[in-house]
């Protein structure tokens, strides 16, 4: 470990929670250089929805590399890009009656968010953006300005302006109509809220604590944006690509956002890849107006197309995710019932579910104990109080149960330790 301590910046984060050296990964398992095996309930923070080194994807990449296929191409045309665009159109957009043009941005989610904010401001001529409590959209300056998390915002050390924060669905409780409140503020010329270029939101907030927007709330926000001439940006970077059970997290709401950002598991193999989907009439970019040297990751085009062809040509994966999500819910409710509903509660949807432990201290202890028991899992939420399960969508039922067994054991051990501390 000396080289990491000697050479790597103090900014490292996950390495502090998982202080081992990984040297191999397959499906839902991570292996260390000393031979330990861990079940991966982190999945690259949602970048590995199809697991590690998925055989259904890997061979396409190996064949492409062996044939000396284009690796880097800026935004020039290539066979790999053509195939991805055709597959994405035919397997994802057309079946959902969605019409968008695809902007290839720099290869990170935060770059896609920056592009989405820029195009919204360019189209409307307005600078203000409405974002939501507990939202997370990245750490570059524009993206962190629309992010709620104080820790990440504090890292900017500059003024983060041109953003107004509104309450996410359920922020004040399920009985409070936050859309009605926003409508009032936007309709009142003396509210102090400048008419925004766009609203940006996640249908399920990942880093913010697995807060789920109801389909009715999403529909109401969509209508509100249309009423006031505001563009709706749906950040599906973490909740998309099947994580909630459908390819897009907002599908069941029946809305079609003006702009959609995708990254993380879009490449399907952990390769950097991000896009912005823009309704054709809103595609007002000038050539090169938003660019990036690595916006043409052809290896990612290959793996993304292979994954879509294999997993999204029918509904088998969707049904499997829904079945596994039901298992996670059942097992989590058992943990909650065992240790008390006053202490724990269920959060999230699909295969992005978690257990709210009320305090970050308790959740961190559970995750640390889970790591000792052979599970890699992280926390989320405004106080890091959520134990957040992000297993691969392709995980076998046996492996999922094995991981849930270890997680259940970890909760039991932490609660037993807490009882002993109180008794002493």
mmCIF file of C-alpha atoms in Angstrom:
data_model
loop_
_atom_site.group_PDB
_atom_site.id
_atom_site.type_symbol
_atom_site.label_atom_id
_atom_site.label_comp_id
_atom_site.label_asym_id
_atom_site.label_seq_id
_atom_site.Cartn_x
_atom_site.Cartn_y
_atom_site.Cartn_z
ATOM 1 C CA UNK A 1 0.000 0.000 0.000
ATOM 2 C CA UNK A 2 3.026 2.298 0.335
ATOM 3 C CA UNK A 3 2.960 3.565 -3.256
ATOM 4 C CA UNK A 4 -0.635 4.755 -2.877
ATOM 5 C CA UNK A 5 0.118 6.565 0.369
ATOM 6 C CA UNK A 6 3.249 8.068 -1.114
ATOM 7 C CA UNK A 7 1.975 9.145 -4.522
ATOM 8 C CA UNK A 8 -1.800 9.534 -4.492
ATOM 9 C CA UNK A 9 -3.638 12.723 -3.559
ATOM 10 C CA UNK A 10 -5.567 13.020 -0.304
ATOM 11 C CA UNK A 11 -8.696 13.484 -2.441
ATOM 12 C CA UNK A 12 -9.044 9.705 -2.788
ATOM 13 C CA UNK A 13 -12.290 8.496 -1.262
ATOM 14 C CA UNK A 14 -13.414 4.910 -1.937
ATOM 15 C CA UNK A 15 -9.911 3.613 -1.228
ATOM 16 C CA UNK A 16 -10.321 4.727 2.379
ATOM 17 C CA UNK A 17 -13.455 2.588 2.794
ATOM 18 C CA UNK A 18 -11.979 -0.432 1.001
ATOM 19 C CA UNK A 19 -8.248 -0.463 1.907
ATOM 20 C CA UNK A 20 -7.173 -3.430 -0.200
ATOM 21 C CA UNK A 21 -5.615 -3.858 -3.637
ATOM 22 C CA UNK A 22 -8.010 -5.356 -6.183
ATOM 23 C CA UNK A 23 -6.492 -7.212 -9.094
ATOM 24 C CA UNK A 24 -9.358 -9.120 -10.728
ATOM 25 C CA UNK A 25 -13.109 -8.831 -11.213
ATOM 26 C CA UNK A 26 -15.758 -11.058 -12.760
ATOM 27 C CA UNK A 27 -19.529 -10.653 -12.844
ATOM 28 C CA UNK A 28 -20.536 -9.580 -9.302
ATOM 29 C CA UNK A 29 -17.214 -10.461 -7.656
ATOM 30 C CA UNK A 30 -14.061 -8.495 -6.876
ATOM 31 C CA UNK A 31 -10.784 -10.216 -5.977
ATOM 32 C CA UNK A 32 -7.744 -8.835 -4.164
ATOM 33 C CA UNK A 33 -4.075 -9.502 -4.823
ATOM 34 C CA UNK A 34 -4.013 -11.605 -1.647
ATOM 35 C CA UNK A 35 -6.895 -13.817 -2.787
ATOM 36 C CA UNK A 36 -9.930 -12.472 -0.913
ATOM 37 C CA UNK A 37 -13.255 -12.438 -2.745
ATOM 38 C CA UNK A 38 -15.882 -9.722 -2.294
ATOM 39 C CA UNK A 39 -19.443 -9.462 -3.566
ATOM 40 C CA UNK A 40 -19.813 -6.130 -5.346
ATOM 41 C CA UNK A 41 -22.852 -4.176 -4.158
ATOM 42 C CA UNK A 42 -21.288 -0.928 -5.400
ATOM 43 C CA UNK A 43 -20.994 -1.657 -9.143
ATOM 44 C CA UNK A 44 -18.699 1.250 -9.855
ATOM 45 C CA UNK A 45 -21.228 3.666 -8.314
ATOM 46 C CA UNK A 46 -23.690 2.475 -10.950
ATOM 47 C CA UNK A 47 -21.212 2.228 -13.833
ATOM 48 C CA UNK A 48 -21.233 -1.574 -13.961
ATOM 49 C CA UNK A 49 -24.899 -2.485 -14.264
ATOM 50 C CA UNK A 50 -23.933 -5.579 -16.258
ATOM 51 C CA UNK A 51 -21.198 -6.658 -13.849
ATOM 52 C CA UNK A 52 -17.453 -6.959 -14.347
ATOM 53 C CA UNK A 53 -16.017 -8.309 -17.613
ATOM 54 C CA UNK A 54 -19.392 -9.457 -18.864
ATOM 55 C CA UNK A 55 -18.839 -12.239 -21.408
ATOM 56 C CA UNK A 56 -21.758 -11.053 -23.549
ATOM 57 C CA UNK A 57 -19.984 -7.731 -24.040
ATOM 58 C CA UNK A 58 -16.282 -8.498 -23.716
ATOM 59 C CA UNK A 59 -15.891 -10.520 -26.902
ATOM 60 C CA UNK A 60 -17.215 -7.693 -29.073
ATOM 61 C CA UNK A 61 -14.549 -5.405 -27.642
ATOM 62 C CA UNK A 62 -11.780 -7.969 -28.022
ATOM 63 C CA UNK A 63 -12.752 -8.604 -31.644
ATOM 64 C CA UNK A 64 -12.817 -4.870 -32.368
ATOM 65 C CA UNK A 65 -9.380 -4.316 -30.836
ATOM 66 C CA UNK A 66 -7.941 -7.352 -32.643
ATOM 67 C CA UNK A 67 -9.166 -5.905 -35.945
ATOM 68 C CA UNK A 68 -7.388 -2.583 -35.232
ATOM 69 C CA UNK A 69 -10.673 -0.712 -35.001
ATOM 70 C CA UNK A 70 -10.577 3.043 -34.433
ATOM 71 C CA UNK A 71 -9.924 3.849 -30.766
ATOM 72 C CA UNK A 72 -9.908 7.630 -30.760
ATOM 73 C CA UNK A 73 -11.703 9.716 -33.323
ATOM 74 C CA UNK A 74 -12.778 13.051 -31.796
ATOM 75 C CA UNK A 75 -16.272 13.448 -33.280
ATOM 76 C CA UNK A 76 -15.409 11.996 -36.679
ATOM 77 C CA UNK A 77 -17.606 9.257 -38.105
ATOM 78 C CA UNK A 78 -16.686 5.615 -37.574
ATOM 79 C CA UNK A 79 -18.240 2.188 -38.040
ATOM 80 C CA UNK A 80 -18.437 1.792 -34.256
ATOM 81 C CA UNK A 81 -20.287 5.072 -33.831
ATOM 82 C CA UNK A 82 -22.655 4.277 -36.700
ATOM 83 C CA UNK A 83 -23.496 0.902 -35.187
ATOM 84 C CA UNK A 84 -24.086 2.378 -31.736
ATOM 85 C CA UNK A 85 -26.385 5.095 -33.107
ATOM 86 C CA UNK A 86 -28.399 2.583 -35.133
ATOM 87 C CA UNK A 87 -28.727 0.157 -32.240
ATOM 88 C CA UNK A 88 -29.594 2.903 -29.742
ATOM 89 C CA UNK A 89 -32.214 4.311 -32.093
ATOM 90 C CA UNK A 90 -33.768 0.964 -32.997
ATOM 91 C CA UNK A 91 -33.651 -0.768 -29.595
ATOM 92 C CA UNK A 92 -34.055 2.122 -27.148
ATOM 93 C CA UNK A 93 -35.643 5.194 -28.737
ATOM 94 C CA UNK A 94 -38.043 3.817 -31.356
ATOM 95 C CA UNK A 95 -39.766 1.237 -29.090
ATOM 96 C CA UNK A 96 -40.381 4.037 -26.575
ATOM 97 C CA UNK A 97 -41.625 6.484 -29.239
ATOM 98 C CA UNK A 98 -38.802 8.874 -28.371
ATOM 99 C CA UNK A 99 -37.113 11.186 -30.863
ATOM 100 C CA UNK A 100 -33.799 12.714 -29.832
ATOM 101 C CA UNK A 101 -30.489 13.642 -31.396
ATOM 102 C CA UNK A 102 -27.386 12.397 -29.626
ATOM 103 C CA UNK A 103 -24.615 14.734 -28.493
ATOM 104 C CA UNK A 104 -21.357 12.997 -27.619
ATOM 105 C CA UNK A 105 -19.768 15.012 -24.827
ATOM 106 C CA UNK A 106 -16.600 14.521 -22.852
ATOM 107 C CA UNK A 107 -16.703 11.041 -21.311
ATOM 108 C CA UNK A 108 -18.054 11.877 -17.842
ATOM 109 C CA UNK A 109 -21.524 12.425 -16.467
ATOM 110 C CA UNK A 110 -20.612 15.844 -15.155
ATOM 111 C CA UNK A 111 -19.557 16.913 -18.672
ATOM 112 C CA UNK A 112 -22.937 15.798 -20.007
ATOM 113 C CA UNK A 113 -24.617 17.903 -17.317
ATOM 114 C CA UNK A 114 -22.472 20.912 -18.244
ATOM 115 C CA UNK A 115 -23.530 20.532 -21.879
ATOM 116 C CA UNK A 116 -27.197 20.172 -20.933
ATOM 117 C CA UNK A 117 -27.116 23.350 -18.846
ATOM 118 C CA UNK A 118 -25.299 25.243 -21.593
ATOM 119 C CA UNK A 119 -27.734 24.272 -24.343
ATOM 120 C CA UNK A 120 -30.713 25.171 -22.150
ATOM 121 C CA UNK A 121 -29.239 28.603 -21.474
ATOM 122 C CA UNK A 122 -28.366 29.072 -25.142
ATOM 123 C CA UNK A 123 -31.860 28.140 -26.329
ATOM 124 C CA UNK A 124 -33.783 30.289 -23.842
ATOM 125 C CA UNK A 125 -31.373 33.177 -23.426
ATOM 126 C CA UNK A 126 -31.877 32.847 -19.668
ATOM 127 C CA UNK A 127 -29.196 31.992 -17.112
ATOM 128 C CA UNK A 128 -31.116 30.781 -14.075
ATOM 129 C CA UNK A 129 -31.532 27.046 -13.401
ATOM 130 C CA UNK A 130 -33.849 25.366 -10.914
ATOM 131 C CA UNK A 131 -32.436 22.288 -9.247
ATOM 132 C CA UNK A 132 -33.693 20.286 -6.294
ATOM 133 C CA UNK A 133 -32.845 19.532 -2.700
ATOM 134 C CA UNK A 134 -30.488 16.559 -2.337
ATOM 135 C CA UNK A 135 -29.836 16.469 -6.069
ATOM 136 C CA UNK A 136 -26.386 15.406 -7.259
ATOM 137 C CA UNK A 137 -25.172 16.219 -10.772
ATOM 138 C CA UNK A 138 -21.370 16.247 -10.632
ATOM 139 C CA UNK A 139 -18.384 18.198 -9.339
ATOM 140 C CA UNK A 140 -17.337 20.520 -12.177
ATOM 141 C CA UNK A 141 -18.418 24.097 -11.513
ATOM 142 C CA UNK A 142 -21.678 24.192 -13.453
ATOM 143 C CA UNK A 143 -22.733 20.748 -12.296
ATOM 144 C CA UNK A 144 -21.787 21.313 -8.662
ATOM 145 C CA UNK A 145 -23.741 24.582 -8.705
ATOM 146 C CA UNK A 146 -26.925 22.570 -9.308
ATOM 147 C CA UNK A 147 -25.842 19.927 -6.783
ATOM 148 C CA UNK A 148 -27.255 20.161 -3.275
ATOM 149 C CA UNK A 149 -24.549 18.384 -1.290
ATOM 150 C CA UNK A 150 -22.668 20.867 0.908
ATOM 151 C CA UNK A 151 -19.462 18.822 0.949
ATOM 152 C CA UNK A 152 -19.140 18.833 -2.828
ATOM 153 C CA UNK A 153 -20.263 22.449 -3.155
ATOM 154 C CA UNK A 154 -17.675 23.480 -0.593
ATOM 155 C CA UNK A 155 -14.895 22.070 -2.739
ATOM 156 C CA UNK A 156 -15.524 24.710 -5.419
ATOM 157 C CA UNK A 157 -14.362 27.689 -3.326
ATOM 158 C CA UNK A 158 -16.055 30.117 -5.718
ATOM 159 C CA UNK A 159 -19.523 31.587 -5.900
ATOM 160 C CA UNK A 160 -22.005 29.061 -7.310
ATOM 161 C CA UNK A 161 -24.623 31.313 -8.824
ATOM 162 C CA UNK A 162 -27.574 31.344 -11.261
ATOM 163 C CA UNK A 163 -29.317 28.488 -9.464
ATOM 164 C CA UNK A 164 -32.447 28.376 -7.314
ATOM 165 C CA UNK A 165 -33.147 25.298 -5.199
ATOM 166 C CA UNK A 166 -36.639 23.832 -4.943
ATOM 167 C CA UNK A 167 -37.948 20.991 -2.739
ATOM 168 C CA UNK A 168 -37.800 17.535 -4.293
ATOM 169 C CA UNK A 169 -40.801 15.234 -4.179
ATOM 170 C CA UNK A 170 -41.608 14.442 -0.540
ATOM 171 C CA UNK A 171 -39.026 16.851 0.888
ATOM 172 C CA UNK A 172 -41.623 18.400 3.208
ATOM 173 C CA UNK A 173 -43.559 15.150 3.505
ATOM 174 C CA UNK A 174 -45.834 13.399 1.033
ATOM 175 C CA UNK A 175 -48.801 15.613 1.866
ATOM 176 C CA UNK A 176 -47.107 18.831 0.691
ATOM 177 C CA UNK A 177 -47.655 19.724 -2.974
ATOM 178 C CA UNK A 178 -44.244 21.110 -3.890
ATOM 179 C CA UNK A 179 -45.202 21.545 -7.562
ATOM 180 C CA UNK A 180 -48.053 23.832 -6.585
ATOM 181 C CA UNK A 181 -45.597 25.809 -4.474
ATOM 182 C CA UNK A 182 -43.183 26.122 -7.416
ATOM 183 C CA UNK A 183 -46.022 27.225 -9.687
ATOM 184 C CA UNK A 184 -46.878 29.993 -7.232
ATOM 185 C CA UNK A 185 -43.275 31.193 -7.079
ATOM 186 C CA UNK A 186 -42.842 31.121 -10.852
ATOM 187 C CA UNK A 187 -46.130 32.930 -11.425
ATOM 188 C CA UNK A 188 -45.381 35.731 -8.955
ATOM 189 C CA UNK A 189 -43.153 38.468 -10.468
ATOM 190 C CA UNK A 190 -42.189 39.504 -6.936
ATOM 191 C CA UNK A 191 -41.226 36.043 -5.652
ATOM 192 C CA UNK A 192 -37.555 36.731 -6.297
ATOM 193 C CA UNK A 193 -37.230 33.678 -8.530
ATOM 194 C CA UNK A 194 -35.930 34.651 -11.945
ATOM 195 C CA UNK A 195 -37.547 32.717 -14.761
ATOM 196 C CA UNK A 196 -35.211 29.772 -15.324
ATOM 197 C CA UNK A 197 -33.815 28.323 -18.515
ATOM 198 C CA UNK A 198 -34.360 24.815 -17.192
ATOM 199 C CA UNK A 199 -35.171 22.530 -14.304
ATOM 200 C CA UNK A 200 -32.766 19.650 -13.718
ATOM 201 C CA UNK A 201 -33.693 16.621 -11.652
ATOM 202 C CA UNK A 202 -33.215 12.899 -11.067
ATOM 203 C CA UNK A 203 -36.251 10.606 -11.004
ATOM 204 C CA UNK A 204 -34.513 8.671 -8.228
ATOM 205 C CA UNK A 205 -31.820 10.560 -6.364
ATOM 206 C CA UNK A 206 -28.801 8.283 -6.019
ATOM 207 C CA UNK A 207 -26.211 10.180 -3.999
ATOM 208 C CA UNK A 208 -28.947 12.247 -2.364
ATOM 209 C CA UNK A 209 -30.337 9.266 -0.465
ATOM 210 C CA UNK A 210 -32.425 7.101 -2.830
ATOM 211 C CA UNK A 211 -35.297 9.589 -2.756
ATOM 212 C CA UNK A 212 -37.941 8.515 -5.270
ATOM 213 C CA UNK A 213 -40.037 10.964 -7.248
ATOM 214 C CA UNK A 214 -43.556 9.642 -7.728
ATOM 215 C CA UNK A 215 -44.732 9.292 -11.304
ATOM 216 C CA UNK A 216 -47.490 11.808 -10.542
ATOM 217 C CA UNK A 217 -44.913 14.339 -9.313
ATOM 218 C CA UNK A 218 -42.800 13.884 -12.444
ATOM 219 C CA UNK A 219 -45.871 14.388 -14.611
ATOM 220 C CA UNK A 220 -46.766 17.537 -12.667
ATOM 221 C CA UNK A 221 -43.230 18.934 -13.032
ATOM 222 C CA UNK A 222 -43.348 18.227 -16.761
ATOM 223 C CA UNK A 223 -46.637 20.150 -17.063
ATOM 224 C CA UNK A 224 -45.241 22.978 -14.938
ATOM 225 C CA UNK A 225 -42.227 23.344 -17.216
ATOM 226 C CA UNK A 226 -44.417 23.427 -20.295
ATOM 227 C CA UNK A 227 -46.713 26.011 -18.686
ATOM 228 C CA UNK A 228 -43.853 28.396 -17.935
ATOM 229 C CA UNK A 229 -41.693 27.748 -21.008
ATOM 230 C CA UNK A 230 -38.951 26.032 -19.021
ATOM 231 C CA UNK A 231 -36.862 23.169 -20.387
ATOM 232 C CA UNK A 232 -36.859 19.936 -18.404
ATOM 233 C CA UNK A 233 -33.472 18.220 -18.046
ATOM 234 C CA UNK A 234 -33.705 14.675 -16.706
ATOM 235 C CA UNK A 235 -30.394 13.497 -15.254
ATOM 236 C CA UNK A 236 -30.511 9.711 -15.743
ATOM 237 C CA UNK A 237 -26.801 9.173 -15.276
ATOM 238 C CA UNK A 238 -27.093 6.919 -12.223
ATOM 239 C CA UNK A 239 -30.728 5.803 -12.276
ATOM 240 C CA UNK A 240 -30.796 5.036 -16.006
ATOM 241 C CA UNK A 241 -29.645 2.084 -18.127
ATOM 242 C CA UNK A 242 -32.016 -0.311 -16.373
ATOM 243 C CA UNK A 243 -31.158 0.432 -12.753
ATOM 244 C CA UNK A 244 -34.785 1.052 -11.750
ATOM 245 C CA UNK A 245 -36.188 -1.760 -13.906
ATOM 246 C CA UNK A 246 -36.754 0.131 -17.169
ATOM 247 C CA UNK A 247 -34.038 1.563 -19.408
ATOM 248 C CA UNK A 248 -34.956 5.125 -18.448
ATOM 249 C CA UNK A 249 -35.937 5.707 -14.825
ATOM 250 C CA UNK A 250 -38.835 7.988 -15.805
ATOM 251 C CA UNK A 251 -40.494 5.747 -18.423
ATOM 252 C CA UNK A 252 -43.524 4.772 -16.350
ATOM 253 C CA UNK A 253 -44.354 8.442 -15.804
ATOM 254 C CA UNK A 254 -44.959 8.750 -19.544
ATOM 255 C CA UNK A 255 -42.953 11.980 -19.852
ATOM 256 C CA UNK A 256 -40.439 12.899 -22.560
ATOM 257 C CA UNK A 257 -37.955 15.401 -21.135
ATOM 258 C CA UNK A 258 -36.487 18.067 -23.370
ATOM 259 C CA UNK A 259 -32.962 16.978 -22.524
ATOM 260 C CA UNK A 260 -31.650 13.717 -20.995
ATOM 261 C CA UNK A 261 -28.153 13.039 -19.690
ATOM 262 C CA UNK A 262 -26.716 9.515 -19.698
ATOM 263 C CA UNK A 263 -23.345 8.142 -18.632
ATOM 264 C CA UNK A 264 -22.103 5.592 -16.044
ATOM 265 C CA UNK A 265 -23.485 2.242 -17.326
ATOM 266 C CA UNK A 266 -24.129 3.488 -20.860
ATOM 267 C CA UNK A 267 -20.827 1.955 -22.008
ATOM 268 C CA UNK A 268 -21.898 -1.242 -20.196
ATOM 269 C CA UNK A 269 -18.276 -2.172 -19.482
ATOM 270 C CA UNK A 270 -16.982 0.556 -17.195
ATOM 271 C CA UNK A 271 -15.519 2.538 -20.087
ATOM 272 C CA UNK A 272 -15.889 6.347 -19.973
ATOM 273 C CA UNK A 273 -18.870 7.404 -22.073
ATOM 274 C CA UNK A 274 -21.507 10.116 -21.782
ATOM 275 C CA UNK A 275 -24.168 11.584 -24.036
ATOM 276 C CA UNK A 276 -26.832 14.240 -24.015
ATOM 277 C CA UNK A 277 -30.123 13.433 -25.717
ATOM 278 C CA UNK A 278 -31.731 16.569 -27.128
ATOM 279 C CA UNK A 279 -35.099 16.955 -28.803
ATOM 280 C CA UNK A 280 -34.318 17.720 -32.459
ATOM 281 C CA UNK A 281 -35.923 21.166 -32.451
ATOM 282 C CA UNK A 282 -33.716 22.172 -29.510
ATOM 283 C CA UNK A 283 -30.427 21.158 -31.126
ATOM 284 C CA UNK A 284 -29.127 24.693 -31.633
ATOM 285 C CA UNK A 285 -25.416 24.101 -31.123
ATOM 286 C CA UNK A 286 -22.891 25.674 -33.472
ATOM 287 C CA UNK A 287 -20.211 23.217 -34.663
ATOM 288 C CA UNK A 288 -17.646 22.630 -31.918
ATOM 289 C CA UNK A 289 -19.410 24.953 -29.481
ATOM 290 C CA UNK A 290 -19.192 22.279 -26.793
ATOM 291 C CA UNK A 291 -16.454 19.758 -27.415
ATOM 292 C CA UNK A 292 -13.877 17.524 -25.779
ATOM 293 C CA UNK A 293 -10.873 15.557 -26.967
ATOM 294 C CA UNK A 294 -12.316 12.256 -25.748
ATOM 295 C CA UNK A 295 -15.881 12.592 -26.981
ATOM 296 C CA UNK A 296 -15.284 9.776 -29.468
ATOM 297 C CA UNK A 297 -14.564 6.716 -27.310
ATOM 298 C CA UNK A 298 -15.076 4.050 -29.968
ATOM 299 C CA UNK A 299 -14.385 1.197 -27.565
ATOM 300 C CA UNK A 300 -17.352 2.412 -25.527
ATOM 301 C CA UNK A 301 -19.496 2.575 -28.673
ATOM 302 C CA UNK A 302 -18.709 -1.108 -29.247
ATOM 303 C CA UNK A 303 -19.518 -2.279 -25.725
ATOM 304 C CA UNK A 304 -22.622 -0.099 -25.438
ATOM 305 C CA UNK A 305 -24.035 -1.453 -28.698
ATOM 306 C CA UNK A 306 -23.247 -5.041 -27.685
ATOM 307 C CA UNK A 307 -25.040 -4.599 -24.346
ATOM 308 C CA UNK A 308 -28.113 -3.020 -25.911
ATOM 309 C CA UNK A 309 -28.301 -5.748 -28.533
ATOM 310 C CA UNK A 310 -28.023 -8.485 -25.922
ATOM 311 C CA UNK A 311 -30.054 -7.081 -23.036
ATOM 312 C CA UNK A 312 -32.546 -4.646 -24.560
ATOM 313 C CA UNK A 313 -33.841 -6.492 -27.636
ATOM 314 C CA UNK A 314 -36.566 -7.953 -25.413
ATOM 315 C CA UNK A 315 -37.921 -7.496 -21.887
ATOM 316 C CA UNK A 316 -36.099 -10.374 -20.185
ATOM 317 C CA UNK A 317 -33.663 -8.136 -18.322
ATOM 318 C CA UNK A 318 -36.441 -5.779 -17.205
ATOM 319 C CA UNK A 319 -38.438 -8.675 -15.786
ATOM 320 C CA UNK A 320 -35.347 -10.104 -14.091
ATOM 321 C CA UNK A 321 -34.527 -6.761 -12.498
ATOM 322 C CA UNK A 322 -38.082 -6.412 -11.215
ATOM 323 C CA UNK A 323 -37.934 -9.917 -9.724
ATOM 324 C CA UNK A 324 -34.588 -9.288 -8.035
ATOM 325 C CA UNK A 325 -35.793 -5.901 -6.816
ATOM 326 C CA UNK A 326 -38.691 -7.664 -5.116
ATOM 327 C CA UNK A 327 -36.213 -10.002 -3.420
ATOM 328 C CA UNK A 328 -34.116 -7.061 -2.187
ATOM 329 C CA UNK A 329 -37.236 -5.356 -0.841
ATOM 330 C CA UNK A 330 -38.298 -8.523 0.979
ATOM 331 C CA UNK A 331 -34.872 -9.074 2.515
ATOM 332 C CA UNK A 332 -34.503 -5.416 3.510
ATOM 333 C CA UNK A 333 -37.918 -5.410 5.167
ATOM 334 C CA UNK A 334 -36.823 -8.440 7.181
ATOM 335 C CA UNK A 335 -33.763 -6.519 8.422
ATOM 336 C CA UNK A 336 -35.963 -3.535 9.255
ATOM 337 C CA UNK A 337 -38.507 -5.670 11.100
ATOM 338 C CA UNK A 338 -35.741 -7.392 13.061
ATOM 339 C CA UNK A 339 -34.022 -4.251 14.254
ATOM 340 C CA UNK A 340 -36.978 -1.888 14.576
ATOM 341 C CA UNK A 341 -38.957 0.344 12.262
ATOM 342 C CA UNK A 342 -38.183 3.309 14.516
ATOM 343 C CA UNK A 343 -34.489 2.880 13.655
ATOM 344 C CA UNK A 344 -34.530 1.750 10.020
ATOM 345 C CA UNK A 345 -36.625 2.392 6.906
ATOM 346 C CA UNK A 346 -36.647 1.342 3.249
ATOM 347 C CA UNK A 347 -35.549 3.693 0.457
ATOM 348 C CA UNK A 348 -35.281 3.583 -3.330
ATOM 349 C CA UNK A 349 -36.691 1.628 -6.264
ATOM 350 C CA UNK A 350 -35.632 -1.247 -8.497
ATOM 351 C CA UNK A 351 -32.048 -2.335 -7.881
ATOM 352 C CA UNK A 352 -31.137 0.985 -6.306
ATOM 353 C CA UNK A 353 -32.581 0.340 -2.873
ATOM 354 C CA UNK A 354 -31.190 0.985 0.565
ATOM 355 C CA UNK A 355 -31.862 1.070 4.268
ATOM 356 C CA UNK A 356 -32.070 4.430 6.033
ATOM 357 C CA UNK A 357 -30.179 4.080 9.322
ATOM 358 C CA UNK A 358 -31.086 7.585 10.527
ATOM 359 C CA UNK A 359 -27.422 8.441 11.238
ATOM 360 C CA UNK A 360 -24.322 8.366 9.112
ATOM 361 C CA UNK A 361 -22.391 6.853 11.985
ATOM 362 C CA UNK A 362 -24.611 3.777 12.109
ATOM 363 C CA UNK A 363 -24.702 3.361 8.303
ATOM 364 C CA UNK A 364 -20.916 3.659 8.085
ATOM 365 C CA UNK A 365 -20.491 0.988 10.754
ATOM 366 C CA UNK A 366 -22.763 -1.355 8.806
ATOM 367 C CA UNK A 367 -20.828 -0.789 5.565
ATOM 368 C CA UNK A 368 -17.498 -1.287 7.328
ATOM 369 C CA UNK A 369 -18.750 -4.523 8.896
ATOM 370 C CA UNK A 370 -20.124 -5.658 5.543
ATOM 371 C CA UNK A 371 -16.670 -5.175 4.027
ATOM 372 C CA UNK A 372 -15.184 -7.361 6.773
ATOM 373 C CA UNK A 373 -17.821 -9.947 5.842
ATOM 374 C CA UNK A 374 -16.980 -9.813 2.149
ATOM 375 C CA UNK A 375 -19.345 -7.222 0.648
ATOM 376 C CA UNK A 376 -18.353 -3.929 -1.009
ATOM 377 C CA UNK A 377 -21.153 -1.437 -0.344
ATOM 378 C CA UNK A 378 -21.374 2.314 0.251
ATOM 379 C CA UNK A 379 -23.539 4.911 1.962
ATOM 380 C CA UNK A 380 -25.503 7.789 0.463
ATOM 381 C CA UNK A 381 -27.834 10.534 1.662
ATOM 382 C CA UNK A 382 -27.504 14.039 3.064
ATOM 383 C CA UNK A 383 -25.910 12.640 6.233
ATOM 384 C CA UNK A 384 -24.510 9.455 4.612
ATOM 385 C CA UNK A 385 -27.206 7.618 6.545
ATOM 386 C CA UNK A 386 -28.341 5.226 3.792
ATOM 387 C CA UNK A 387 -26.782 1.802 3.273
ATOM 388 C CA UNK A 388 -27.101 1.710 -0.508
ATOM 389 C CA UNK A 389 -27.306 -1.597 -2.412
ATOM 390 C CA UNK A 390 -26.182 -1.275 -6.050
ATOM 391 C CA UNK A 391 -25.644 -4.875 -7.132
ATOM 392 C CA UNK A 392 -25.188 -5.650 -10.858
ATOM 393 C CA UNK A 393 -28.492 -6.054 -12.702
ATOM 394 C CA UNK A 394 -27.187 -9.364 -14.030
ATOM 395 C CA UNK A 395 -26.322 -10.854 -10.635
ATOM 396 C CA UNK A 396 -27.526 -14.415 -10.096
ATOM 397 C CA UNK A 397 -30.212 -15.014 -7.493
ATOM 398 C CA UNK A 398 -27.802 -17.203 -5.525
ATOM 399 C CA UNK A 399 -25.109 -14.525 -5.458
ATOM 400 C CA UNK A 400 -27.666 -11.852 -4.588
ATOM 401 C CA UNK A 401 -28.905 -13.921 -1.659
ATOM 402 C CA UNK A 402 -25.330 -14.565 -0.561
ATOM 403 C CA UNK A 403 -24.648 -10.833 -0.498
ATOM 404 C CA UNK A 404 -27.916 -10.093 1.289
ATOM 405 C CA UNK A 405 -27.117 -12.802 3.852
ATOM 406 C CA UNK A 406 -23.798 -11.115 4.579
ATOM 407 C CA UNK A 407 -25.464 -7.705 4.753
ATOM 408 C CA UNK A 408 -28.117 -9.045 7.145
ATOM 409 C CA UNK A 409 -25.322 -10.532 9.252
ATOM 410 C CA UNK A 410 -23.533 -7.180 9.261
ATOM 411 C CA UNK A 411 -26.616 -5.336 10.509
ATOM 412 C CA UNK A 412 -27.053 -7.922 13.256
ATOM 413 C CA UNK A 413 -23.425 -7.637 14.345
ATOM 414 C CA UNK A 414 -23.483 -3.848 14.416
ATOM 415 C CA UNK A 415 -26.755 -3.723 16.372
ATOM 416 C CA UNK A 416 -25.458 -6.323 18.831
ATOM 417 C CA UNK A 417 -22.316 -4.246 19.315
ATOM 418 C CA UNK A 418 -24.427 -1.124 19.882
ATOM 419 C CA UNK A 419 -26.477 -2.958 22.525
ATOM 420 C CA UNK A 420 -23.331 -4.097 24.319
ATOM 421 C CA UNK A 421 -21.978 -0.534 24.341
ATOM 422 C CA UNK A 422 -25.206 0.791 25.844
ATOM 423 C CA UNK A 423 -25.264 -1.978 28.436
ATOM 424 C CA UNK A 424 -21.763 -1.165 29.571
#
